[in-house]
Coordinates of C-alpha atoms in Angstrom, one line a residue:
Chain A
X30 CA 153.6 281.0 202.4
X31 CA 152.7 284.5 201.3
X32 CA 151.5 283.2 198.0
X33 CA 148.9 285.9 197.5
X34 CA 151.7 288.4 196.6
X35 CA 154.0 285.9 195.0
X36 CA 151.5 284.6 192.4
X37 CA 149.7 287.5 190.7
X38 CA 147.5 285.3 188.5
X39 CA 146.9 282.1 190.5
X40 CA 145.6 279.3 188.3
X41 CA 142.0 278.4 189.3
X42 CA 141.6 275.3 191.4
X43 CA 140.9 272.3 189.2
X44 CA 137.5 271.8 190.7
X45 CA 135.5 274.8 191.8
X46 CA 132.8 274.5 194.5
X47 CA 129.2 275.2 193.5
X48 CA 128.8 278.4 191.4
X49 CA 128.5 281.5 193.3
X50 CA 125.1 283.0 193.2
X51 CA 125.8 286.1 195.1
X52 CA 126.4 289.4 193.2
X53 CA 130.0 290.6 192.5
X54 CA 130.5 292.9 195.5
X55 CA 129.5 290.4 198.2
X56 CA 131.2 287.7 196.1
X57 CA 134.5 289.5 196.6
X58 CA 133.8 289.8 200.3
X59 CA 133.0 286.1 200.4
X60 CA 136.2 285.3 198.6
X61 CA 138.2 287.3 201.1
X62 CA 136.4 285.4 203.9
X63 CA 137.2 282.1 202.2
X64 CA 140.9 283.1 202.0
X65 CA 141.0 284.0 205.7
X66 CA 139.2 280.8 206.6
X67 CA 141.5 278.7 204.4
X68 CA 144.6 280.1 206.0
X69 CA 143.2 279.7 209.5
X70 CA 142.4 276.1 208.9
X71 CA 145.8 275.5 207.3
X72 CA 147.7 277.4 210.0
X73 CA 149.0 274.3 211.9
X74 CA 150.1 272.7 208.6
X75 CA 151.8 276.0 207.5
X76 CA 153.6 276.4 210.7
X77 CA 154.7 272.8 210.6
X78 CA 155.8 273.0 207.0
X79 CA 157.9 276.1 207.7
X80 CA 159.3 275.0 211.0
X81 CA 159.8 271.3 210.5
X82 CA 160.1 270.8 206.7
X83 CA 161.1 273.9 204.6
X84 CA 163.3 275.4 207.3
X85 CA 165.2 272.2 208.1
X86 CA 165.7 271.5 204.4
X87 CA 167.4 274.9 203.9
X88 CA 169.4 274.4 207.1
X89 CA 170.5 270.9 206.0
X90 CA 171.5 272.3 202.6
X91 CA 173.7 274.9 204.4
X92 CA 175.1 272.3 206.9
X93 CA 176.1 270.0 204.0
X94 CA 178.8 272.6 203.1
X95 CA 180.1 272.9 206.7
X96 CA 182.0 271.1 209.3
X97 CA 179.7 271.0 212.3
X98 CA 180.0 269.1 215.6
X99 CA 176.8 270.4 217.3
X100 CA 178.7 272.5 219.8
X101 CA 181.1 274.8 217.9
X102 CA 179.6 277.0 215.2
X103 CA 179.5 275.5 211.7
X104 CA 182.7 276.1 209.6
X105 CA 182.2 276.5 205.9
X106 CA 184.2 273.9 203.9
X107 CA 182.6 274.2 200.5
X108 CA 182.3 270.9 198.6
X109 CA 184.7 269.1 201.0
X110 CA 182.1 266.8 202.5
X111 CA 181.0 265.7 199.0
X112 CA 184.5 265.0 197.7
X113 CA 185.4 263.2 200.9
X114 CA 182.3 261.0 200.4
X115 CA 183.5 259.6 197.1
X116 CA 186.9 258.6 198.6
X117 CA 185.3 257.2 201.7
X118 CA 185.3 253.4 201.4
X119 CA 182.6 253.0 204.1
X120 CA 180.3 255.5 202.3
X121 CA 180.8 253.5 199.1
X122 CA 180.1 250.3 201.0
X123 CA 176.9 251.8 202.4
X124 CA 175.8 252.8 198.9
X125 CA 176.5 249.4 197.6
X126 CA 174.6 247.7 200.5
X127 CA 171.6 249.9 200.1
X128 CA 171.5 249.5 196.3
X129 CA 171.6 245.8 196.5
X130 CA 168.9 245.9 199.2
X131 CA 166.7 248.1 197.0
X132 CA 167.4 246.2 193.8
X133 CA 166.8 242.7 195.3
X134 CA 164.2 243.5 197.9
X135 CA 161.7 245.7 196.0
X136 CA 161.1 243.4 193.0
X137 CA 160.8 240.3 195.2
X138 CA 158.4 242.2 197.5
X139 CA 156.2 243.4 194.6
X140 CA 156.2 239.9 193.1
X141 CA 155.1 238.3 196.4
X142 CA 152.4 241.1 196.7
X143 CA 151.1 240.5 193.2
X144 CA 151.2 236.8 193.5
X145 CA 149.2 236.7 196.7
X146 CA 146.8 239.4 195.3
X147 CA 146.1 237.2 192.3
X148 CA 145.5 234.3 194.6
X149 CA 143.0 236.3 196.6
X150 CA 141.4 238.1 193.7
X151 CA 138.5 235.8 192.9
X152 CA 135.6 236.1 195.3
X153 CA 135.9 233.2 197.8
X154 CA 134.6 232.4 201.2
X155 CA 136.9 233.9 203.9
X156 CA 138.3 236.5 201.5
X157 CA 138.3 239.2 204.1
X158 CA 140.1 237.0 206.6
X159 CA 142.9 236.1 204.2
X160 CA 143.3 239.7 203.1
X161 CA 143.6 240.9 206.7
X162 CA 145.9 238.1 207.8
X163 CA 148.3 238.6 204.9
X164 CA 148.4 242.3 205.8
X165 CA 149.3 241.8 209.4
X166 CA 153.1 241.6 208.9
X167 CA 153.1 245.0 207.3
X168 CA 151.9 246.6 210.5
X169 CA 154.4 244.9 212.8
X170 CA 157.3 244.4 210.4
X171 CA 159.1 247.7 211.4
X172 CA 159.0 247.0 215.1
X173 CA 161.9 246.1 217.3
X174 CA 160.1 243.0 218.3
X175 CA 160.1 241.6 214.8
X176 CA 163.8 242.6 214.3
X177 CA 164.5 240.5 217.4
X178 CA 162.5 237.6 216.0
X179 CA 164.4 237.9 212.8
X180 CA 167.7 237.7 214.5
X181 CA 166.6 234.5 216.2
X182 CA 165.1 232.9 213.1
X183 CA 168.2 233.6 211.0
X184 CA 170.8 232.7 213.6
X185 CA 173.1 229.7 213.4
X186 CA 171.2 226.3 213.7
X187 CA 167.9 228.1 214.0
X188 CA 164.7 227.6 212.1
X189 CA 165.7 229.0 208.7
X190 CA 169.1 227.2 208.8
X191 CA 167.5 223.9 209.7
X192 CA 164.7 224.2 207.1
X193 CA 167.3 224.8 204.4
X194 CA 169.4 221.9 205.5
X195 CA 166.4 219.7 204.6
X196 CA 167.0 220.8 201.0
X197 CA 170.7 220.2 201.4
X198 CA 171.6 223.9 201.6
X199 CA 173.8 224.8 204.5
X200 CA 174.3 228.5 205.1
X201 CA 174.7 228.7 208.9
X202 CA 173.8 231.9 210.7
X203 CA 172.8 234.6 208.3
X204 CA 173.2 237.4 210.7
X205 CA 176.8 236.7 211.4
X206 CA 177.7 236.0 207.7
X207 CA 178.8 239.1 205.7
X208 CA 177.6 237.5 202.5
X209 CA 174.2 236.6 203.8
X210 CA 173.1 239.3 206.3
X211 CA 171.7 241.5 203.5
X212 CA 169.4 238.6 202.4
X213 CA 168.1 238.3 205.9
X214 CA 167.1 242.0 205.6
X215 CA 165.7 241.5 202.2
X216 CA 163.6 238.6 203.6
X217 CA 162.3 241.0 206.3
X218 CA 161.1 243.6 203.7
X219 CA 159.6 240.9 201.4
X220 CA 157.7 239.5 204.4
X221 CA 155.9 242.8 204.7
X222 CA 154.3 242.4 201.2
X223 CA 150.8 242.9 202.7
X224 CA 150.7 246.7 202.1
X225 CA 151.4 246.6 198.4
X226 CA 149.2 243.5 198.2
X227 CA 146.0 245.3 199.3
X228 CA 146.8 248.1 196.8
X229 CA 147.2 245.4 194.0
X230 CA 143.9 243.9 195.1
X231 CA 142.2 247.2 194.8
X232 CA 143.6 247.6 191.3
X233 CA 142.7 244.0 190.2
X234 CA 139.1 244.7 191.2
X235 CA 139.0 247.5 188.6
X236 CA 139.8 245.2 185.6
X237 CA 136.6 244.7 183.6
X238 CA 135.5 241.1 183.6
X239 CA 134.4 241.3 180.0
X240 CA 138.0 241.5 178.9
X241 CA 138.8 238.1 180.3
X242 CA 135.6 236.6 179.0
X243 CA 136.4 237.8 175.5
X244 CA 139.9 236.5 175.7
X245 CA 138.7 233.2 176.9
X246 CA 136.4 232.9 174.0
X247 CA 139.4 233.6 171.7
X248 CA 141.2 230.7 173.5
X249 CA 143.9 232.8 175.3
X250 CA 145.8 230.8 177.9
X251 CA 145.9 231.9 181.5
X252 CA 149.5 233.2 181.1
X253 CA 148.5 235.1 178.0
X254 CA 145.5 236.6 179.7
X255 CA 147.8 237.7 182.6
X256 CA 150.4 239.2 180.2
X257 CA 148.0 240.9 177.8
X258 CA 145.1 242.0 180.1
X259 CA 146.0 241.9 183.8
X260 CA 149.5 243.4 183.6
X261 CA 148.6 246.4 181.3
X262 CA 145.4 247.0 183.2
X263 CA 147.1 247.2 186.6
X264 CA 150.3 248.9 185.4
X265 CA 149.3 252.2 187.1
X266 CA 149.0 250.4 190.4
X267 CA 152.2 248.6 189.7
X268 CA 153.9 251.9 189.1
X269 CA 152.5 253.4 192.3
X270 CA 153.7 250.5 194.4
X271 CA 157.1 250.4 192.7
X272 CA 157.5 254.1 193.3
X273 CA 156.5 254.0 197.0
X274 CA 158.4 250.8 197.8
X275 CA 161.5 252.0 196.2
X276 CA 161.5 255.4 198.0
X277 CA 160.7 253.5 201.2
X278 CA 163.5 250.9 200.8
X279 CA 166.2 253.6 200.4
X280 CA 165.3 254.7 204.0
X281 CA 165.5 251.4 205.8
X282 CA 167.0 251.9 209.3
X283 CA 165.4 250.4 212.4
X284 CA 165.3 246.8 211.1
X285 CA 168.9 246.9 209.9
X286 CA 170.1 248.6 213.0
X287 CA 168.4 246.1 215.4
X288 CA 168.8 242.9 213.3
X289 CA 172.5 243.5 213.2
X290 CA 172.7 244.2 216.9
X291 CA 173.2 248.0 216.5
X292 CA 176.4 247.4 214.6
X293 CA 175.2 247.3 211.0
X294 CA 177.8 244.5 210.6
X295 CA 179.3 242.1 210.4
X296 CA 182.3 243.7 208.5
X297 CA 179.9 246.5 207.4
X298 CA 177.9 244.0 205.4
X299 CA 174.6 245.4 206.9
X300 CA 175.8 249.0 206.7
X301 CA 172.7 250.5 205.0
X302 CA 172.9 254.1 204.1
X303 CA 171.0 255.6 207.0
X304 CA 172.9 253.4 209.4
X305 CA 176.1 255.1 208.3
X306 CA 174.4 258.5 208.3
X307 CA 173.3 257.9 211.9
X308 CA 176.8 256.8 212.9
X309 CA 178.5 259.9 211.3
X310 CA 175.9 262.3 212.8
X311 CA 175.3 261.0 216.2
X312 CA 178.3 258.8 217.1
X313 CA 181.0 260.8 215.4
X314 CA 179.2 264.1 215.8
X315 CA 179.9 265.0 212.2
X316 CA 176.6 266.7 211.4
X317 CA 178.0 268.5 208.3
X318 CA 179.1 265.3 206.8
X319 CA 175.8 263.6 207.7
X320 CA 173.8 266.4 206.2
X321 CA 175.8 266.1 203.0
X322 CA 175.0 262.4 203.0
X323 CA 171.3 263.2 203.5
X324 CA 171.4 265.4 200.5
X325 CA 173.0 262.7 198.4
X326 CA 170.2 260.4 199.5
X327 CA 167.6 263.1 198.5
X328 CA 169.3 263.6 195.2
X329 CA 169.4 259.8 194.5
X330 CA 165.8 259.3 195.5
X331 CA 164.8 262.2 193.4
X332 CA 166.7 260.9 190.4
X333 CA 165.3 257.4 190.8
X334 CA 161.8 258.9 191.1
X335 CA 162.4 261.0 187.9
X336 CA 163.6 257.9 186.0
X337 CA 160.6 255.9 187.1
X338 CA 158.3 258.7 186.0
X339 CA 160.1 259.0 182.7
X340 CA 159.9 255.2 182.2
X341 CA 156.2 255.0 182.9
X342 CA 155.4 256.4 179.5
X343 CA 156.8 253.2 178.1
X344 CA 155.1 250.6 180.2
X345 CA 152.2 252.2 182.2
X346 CA 148.9 252.1 180.4
X347 CA 146.1 254.4 181.5
X348 CA 142.7 253.2 180.5
X349 CA 142.2 255.4 177.5
X350 CA 145.2 253.8 175.8
X351 CA 143.7 250.4 175.9
X352 CA 140.2 250.9 174.7
Chain B
X14 CA 129.6 237.8 191.1
X15 CA 131.0 235.7 188.3
X16 CA 130.1 232.6 190.4
X17 CA 126.5 233.6 190.1
X18 CA 126.7 234.1 186.4
X19 CA 128.4 230.7 185.8
X20 CA 127.0 228.4 188.5
X21 CA 128.2 225.4 186.5
X22 CA 131.8 226.5 186.8
X23 CA 131.9 226.2 190.6
X24 CA 134.0 223.1 191.3
X25 CA 134.1 222.1 195.0
X26 CA 137.4 220.2 194.7
X27 CA 139.1 223.2 193.2
X28 CA 137.8 225.4 196.0
X29 CA 139.1 223.0 198.7
X30 CA 142.5 222.9 196.9
X31 CA 142.5 226.7 196.8
X32 CA 141.9 227.0 200.5
X33 CA 144.6 224.4 201.3
X34 CA 147.0 226.3 199.2
X35 CA 146.1 229.7 200.6
X36 CA 146.3 228.4 204.2
X37 CA 149.8 226.9 203.5
X38 CA 151.1 230.3 202.2
X39 CA 149.4 232.0 205.2
X40 CA 151.0 229.6 207.7
X41 CA 154.4 230.3 206.1
X42 CA 153.8 234.1 206.3
X43 CA 152.5 234.1 209.9
X44 CA 155.2 231.7 211.1
X45 CA 157.4 234.4 212.7
X46 CA 154.4 235.6 214.7
X47 CA 153.6 232.1 216.0
X48 CA 157.2 231.5 216.6
X49 CA 157.7 234.4 218.9
X50 CA 154.6 233.5 220.9
X51 CA 155.6 229.8 221.1
X52 CA 159.2 230.6 222.0
X53 CA 158.2 232.9 224.9
X54 CA 156.8 229.8 226.6
X55 CA 159.8 227.6 226.1
X56 CA 162.8 227.1 228.4
X57 CA 165.8 229.2 227.2
X58 CA 167.8 226.3 225.8
X59 CA 164.9 225.3 223.4
X60 CA 164.3 228.8 221.9
X61 CA 166.9 228.9 219.2
X62 CA 167.1 225.4 217.6
X63 CA 164.1 223.9 219.3
X64 CA 162.1 222.2 216.6
X65 CA 158.5 222.3 217.8
X66 CA 156.7 225.5 217.3
X67 CA 154.8 225.4 220.6
X68 CA 156.2 223.7 223.7
X69 CA 154.4 220.7 225.1
X70 CA 155.1 221.9 228.6
X71 CA 154.7 225.7 228.5
X72 CA 156.8 227.6 231.1
X73 CA 155.9 231.1 232.2
X74 CA 159.2 232.0 233.8
X75 CA 160.2 234.5 231.2
X76 CA 157.1 236.6 231.8
X77 CA 157.5 236.2 235.6
X78 CA 161.1 237.4 235.4
X79 CA 160.0 240.5 233.4
X80 CA 158.2 241.7 236.6
X81 CA 161.7 242.4 237.9
X82 CA 162.0 245.0 235.2
X83 CA 164.9 245.8 232.9
X84 CA 167.9 247.4 234.4
X85 CA 165.9 248.3 237.5
X86 CA 163.2 250.0 235.5
X87 CA 159.8 248.3 235.8
X88 CA 158.5 247.1 232.5
X89 CA 155.2 249.0 233.1
X90 CA 157.2 252.3 232.8
X91 CA 158.0 251.6 229.2
X92 CA 154.4 250.8 228.5
X93 CA 153.1 253.9 230.1
X94 CA 155.6 256.0 228.2
X95 CA 154.6 254.4 224.9
X96 CA 150.9 254.9 225.7
X97 CA 151.5 258.6 226.5
X98 CA 153.4 259.0 223.2
X99 CA 150.8 257.1 221.2
X100 CA 147.7 258.8 222.5
X101 CA 149.4 262.2 222.4
X102 CA 150.2 261.5 218.7
X103 CA 146.7 260.4 218.0
X104 CA 145.2 263.6 219.5
X105 CA 147.6 265.7 217.5
X106 CA 147.0 264.0 214.2
X107 CA 143.2 264.1 214.6
X108 CA 143.3 267.8 215.4
X109 CA 145.8 269.2 212.9
X110 CA 145.3 266.9 209.9
X111 CA 141.6 267.2 209.9
X112 CA 141.8 271.0 209.8
X113 CA 144.1 270.9 206.8
X114 CA 142.0 268.2 205.2
X115 CA 138.9 270.3 205.6
X116 CA 140.6 273.4 204.1
X117 CA 141.8 271.3 201.0
X118 CA 138.4 269.6 200.6
X119 CA 136.0 272.4 201.2
X120 CA 137.5 275.9 201.2
X121 CA 138.3 277.7 198.0
X122 CA 141.2 279.9 199.1
X123 CA 143.9 281.4 197.0
X124 CA 147.1 279.3 196.8
X125 CA 145.3 276.2 197.7
X126 CA 146.8 274.3 194.7
X127 CA 150.3 275.5 195.6
X128 CA 150.0 274.4 199.2
X129 CA 148.5 271.1 198.1
X130 CA 151.5 270.4 195.8
X131 CA 153.8 271.2 198.7
X132 CA 152.0 268.8 200.9
X133 CA 152.2 266.0 198.3
X134 CA 155.8 266.8 197.9
X135 CA 156.5 266.2 201.6
X136 CA 155.0 262.7 201.1
X137 CA 157.9 261.7 198.9
X138 CA 160.6 263.6 200.8
X139 CA 163.1 261.2 202.5
X140 CA 162.8 262.0 206.2
X141 CA 166.5 261.7 206.7
X142 CA 167.1 265.1 205.1
X143 CA 165.2 266.7 208.0
X144 CA 166.4 264.8 211.0
X145 CA 169.8 266.6 211.4
X146 CA 168.5 270.2 211.4
X147 CA 165.4 269.1 213.4
X148 CA 167.7 267.6 215.9
X149 CA 169.9 270.8 216.0
X150 CA 166.7 272.9 216.4
X151 CA 165.4 270.9 219.3
X152 CA 168.8 270.8 220.9
X153 CA 169.1 274.6 220.7
X154 CA 165.6 274.8 222.3
X155 CA 166.8 272.5 225.0
X156 CA 164.1 270.0 224.3
X157 CA 166.3 266.9 224.0
X158 CA 165.1 264.2 226.4
X159 CA 161.5 265.5 226.4
X160 CA 158.6 264.2 224.3
X161 CA 158.2 267.5 222.5
X162 CA 160.3 266.5 219.5
X163 CA 158.4 263.3 219.2
X164 CA 155.0 265.0 219.4
X165 CA 155.2 268.5 218.0
X166 CA 155.0 267.4 214.3
X167 CA 151.8 265.5 215.0
X168 CA 150.1 268.8 216.2
X169 CA 151.5 270.6 213.1
X170 CA 150.1 268.2 210.5
X171 CA 153.4 266.9 209.2
X172 CA 151.9 263.5 208.6
X173 CA 150.8 264.3 205.1
X174 CA 149.4 260.8 204.6
X175 CA 146.6 261.5 207.0
X176 CA 145.8 264.9 205.6
X177 CA 145.5 263.2 202.2
X178 CA 143.4 260.3 203.6
X179 CA 141.0 262.6 205.4
X180 CA 140.8 265.0 202.4
X181 CA 139.9 262.2 200.0
X182 CA 137.2 261.1 202.4
X183 CA 135.7 264.6 202.9
X184 CA 135.7 265.3 199.2
X185 CA 133.3 262.5 198.6
X186 CA 130.8 263.8 201.2
X187 CA 127.8 265.5 199.5
X188 CA 128.2 269.2 198.8
X189 CA 124.5 269.8 199.5
X190 CA 125.3 269.4 203.2
X191 CA 127.5 272.5 203.2
X192 CA 125.2 274.5 201.0
X193 CA 122.3 273.8 203.3
X194 CA 124.3 274.7 206.4
X195 CA 125.5 277.9 204.7
X196 CA 122.0 279.0 203.9
X197 CA 121.2 278.4 207.6
X198 CA 124.1 280.9 208.3
X199 CA 126.8 278.5 209.4
X200 CA 130.4 279.4 208.8
X201 CA 133.3 277.1 208.1
X202 CA 134.1 276.4 211.8
X203 CA 130.6 275.1 212.4
X204 CA 130.4 273.1 209.2
X205 CA 133.8 271.6 210.0
X206 CA 132.9 270.7 213.6
X207 CA 129.2 269.8 213.4
X208 CA 129.0 268.2 209.9
X209 CA 132.3 267.2 208.4
X210 CA 134.0 265.7 211.5
X211 CA 131.1 263.5 212.5
X212 CA 130.7 262.2 209.0
X213 CA 134.4 261.6 208.5
X214 CA 134.5 259.1 211.4
X215 CA 135.8 256.2 209.3
X216 CA 138.7 258.2 208.0
X217 CA 139.4 259.6 211.5
X218 CA 139.4 256.1 213.0
X219 CA 141.7 254.8 210.3
X220 CA 144.2 257.6 210.9
X221 CA 144.0 257.2 214.7
X222 CA 144.8 253.5 214.5
X223 CA 147.7 253.9 212.1
X224 CA 149.1 256.8 214.2
X225 CA 148.9 254.7 217.3
X226 CA 150.6 251.7 215.7
X227 CA 153.3 253.8 214.0
X228 CA 154.0 255.7 217.2
X229 CA 154.1 252.4 219.2
X230 CA 156.6 250.9 216.7
X231 CA 158.7 254.1 216.3
X232 CA 162.4 253.5 217.0
X233 CA 164.5 256.2 215.3
X234 CA 162.7 259.1 217.0
X235 CA 163.2 257.9 220.6
X236 CA 166.7 256.7 219.7
X237 CA 167.6 260.2 218.7
X238 CA 165.8 262.3 221.2
X239 CA 165.6 260.3 224.5
X240 CA 168.6 259.5 226.7
X241 CA 167.1 258.7 230.1
X242 CA 165.9 255.1 230.3
X243 CA 162.9 256.0 232.5
X244 CA 161.5 258.0 229.6
X245 CA 162.0 255.2 227.1
X246 CA 159.0 253.8 225.2
X247 CA 158.7 250.0 224.7
X248 CA 160.8 249.9 221.5
X249 CA 163.7 251.4 223.4
X250 CA 163.1 249.2 226.4
X251 CA 163.5 246.2 224.1
X252 CA 166.7 247.6 222.7
X253 CA 168.1 248.0 226.3
X254 CA 167.2 244.4 226.8
X255 CA 169.4 243.5 223.9
X256 CA 172.3 245.7 225.0
X257 CA 172.1 244.4 228.6
X258 CA 172.3 240.6 228.1
X259 CA 173.6 240.1 224.7
X260 CA 172.4 236.7 223.6
X261 CA 172.2 235.3 227.2
X262 CA 168.6 235.7 228.0
X263 CA 166.6 235.0 224.8
X264 CA 163.6 234.1 226.8
X265 CA 163.1 237.5 228.5
X266 CA 163.7 239.2 225.2
X267 CA 161.2 237.1 223.4
X268 CA 158.6 237.5 226.2
X269 CA 159.0 241.3 226.1
X270 CA 158.7 241.2 222.3
X271 CA 155.3 239.5 222.7
X272 CA 154.2 242.1 225.2
X273 CA 155.3 244.8 222.8
X274 CA 153.4 243.2 219.9
X275 CA 150.2 242.7 221.9
X276 CA 148.6 246.2 221.6
X277 CA 149.3 246.3 217.9
X278 CA 147.9 242.9 217.3
X279 CA 144.8 243.7 219.5
X280 CA 144.2 246.9 217.5
X281 CA 144.7 245.0 214.3
X282 CA 142.2 242.3 215.2
X283 CA 139.6 244.9 216.3
X284 CA 140.0 247.2 213.4
X285 CA 141.4 245.2 210.6
X286 CA 138.7 246.2 208.2
X287 CA 139.5 249.9 208.6
X288 CA 143.2 249.2 208.4
X289 CA 143.2 247.1 205.3
X290 CA 140.7 249.4 203.4
X291 CA 142.6 252.5 204.6
X292 CA 145.8 251.1 203.2
X293 CA 144.2 250.1 200.0
X294 CA 142.6 253.4 199.2
X295 CA 145.5 255.7 200.2
X296 CA 148.5 253.6 199.6
X297 CA 149.5 253.8 203.3
X298 CA 152.5 251.8 204.3
X299 CA 152.5 249.8 207.5

């Protein structure tokens, strides 16, 4: 980025290093040296950003308006890919599957994370052990191994099915059932609640103890203390987790692909967005259409992010608001 | 701490109840992990539908059969490939992300804020916008079916999480160290190499382990870029297993799953403190 020319009056960095003691002339020389050193240290990142992020973004924007099969040169088709998408029933299905996955999975995952974080919040013996053990699924959850385990656990007459039968619920195999496969995927993401949990724990540790003690003196119930102290005090952490988990959920691929036996079925019931994108791009070699799909994903994620940021003014309290 | 302030409020029965409750929840959460280990020691017919978690008479046939390999490829090949990719990734991340982190933390260069915003932006960018053009790029460069597409980004600091994590750590190191080194005539390269890197060891270890585990678990990258089975990492070896004997040989598949989980679980047990704290401070996702 040749930002030195592009920005004539760069805003000063928020936090300057120690004041410069050297006189102006050598100060200028030092500043030049700092710029050179900065760009040298940044050079791998800058090359990576241009080659693997900024360049590809522009390329995919261009490809989104073309018909491209990887071998013939791209043919400009204008908005055709986008108009086709809206009349493509499988695309609509993939949007619907992904939306329900995000809408059901993310709140459940955050609820599980917060619940266990509250359980582990008070100092107890073995706290470190519990914290680490609950975090473990987050590390292995995305692996093919666990996807295989999930397929076995949720198949007909297997553990999950039998456990539910004890309660008189009979579902059968979740993976083969178009109505249920999405919930098997939801269960897999909820199972990885350890990552948001440790972030919640870090947030809970910041809540001043005096607030609870004062509330207790006033006779506030546990639920009231949770609603009026804990929730507002951890709302910034809640917002952070919600943002990250939502963006993350939109991009689910490997688990859906493997759990559903590389078919994203049955009857497209497990057709998450990226599964369809993969199919269009690499099975049908429609790279233009897939690029257009990728841009729709980017726009949707961007919109959701914007809505979340907009909504945070209503429910996220930063410390100065409370005191 | 509050227990020290209110010693009277410590109630032993409540504490026992708490532990019983916590262990029950934990058992439920860790059940799938116990299940896969237990099942790998069961005869095939007991795996799906067998009620006990661990077999009374463990059988090791599934592991023994794995030595025949998958589709004529020795299982060790997949593991060697995964190790090459994982260690290659770790080296790249350590090199490139620490350089960028140092620049953000300690060098006052023009445009630093702009570059920083761009880097944070890449954190939130859905990866799928990039995979098609990246694939086209690597295809044009005839690098399909090599490890270059899977490794190049690691050497070019595209994992912004780690830049961020290392930067946060370096910013908290005392400035007096740099100032003293500067008075002694050290430039940035020496401060970076002799002062900041050694002091940033916790952040470097955390980044290394996460990189290793993510690379080990990666599925989409190898699925896109590799098409010769003898170059496959473990994740793709497992997928071959599924494709090859659909549903017939659950035992072999489960045994291979356990082997694939072992390195990750071993790293986790050895470094869980770094991993959990790293995740908590930076919001890293597993």
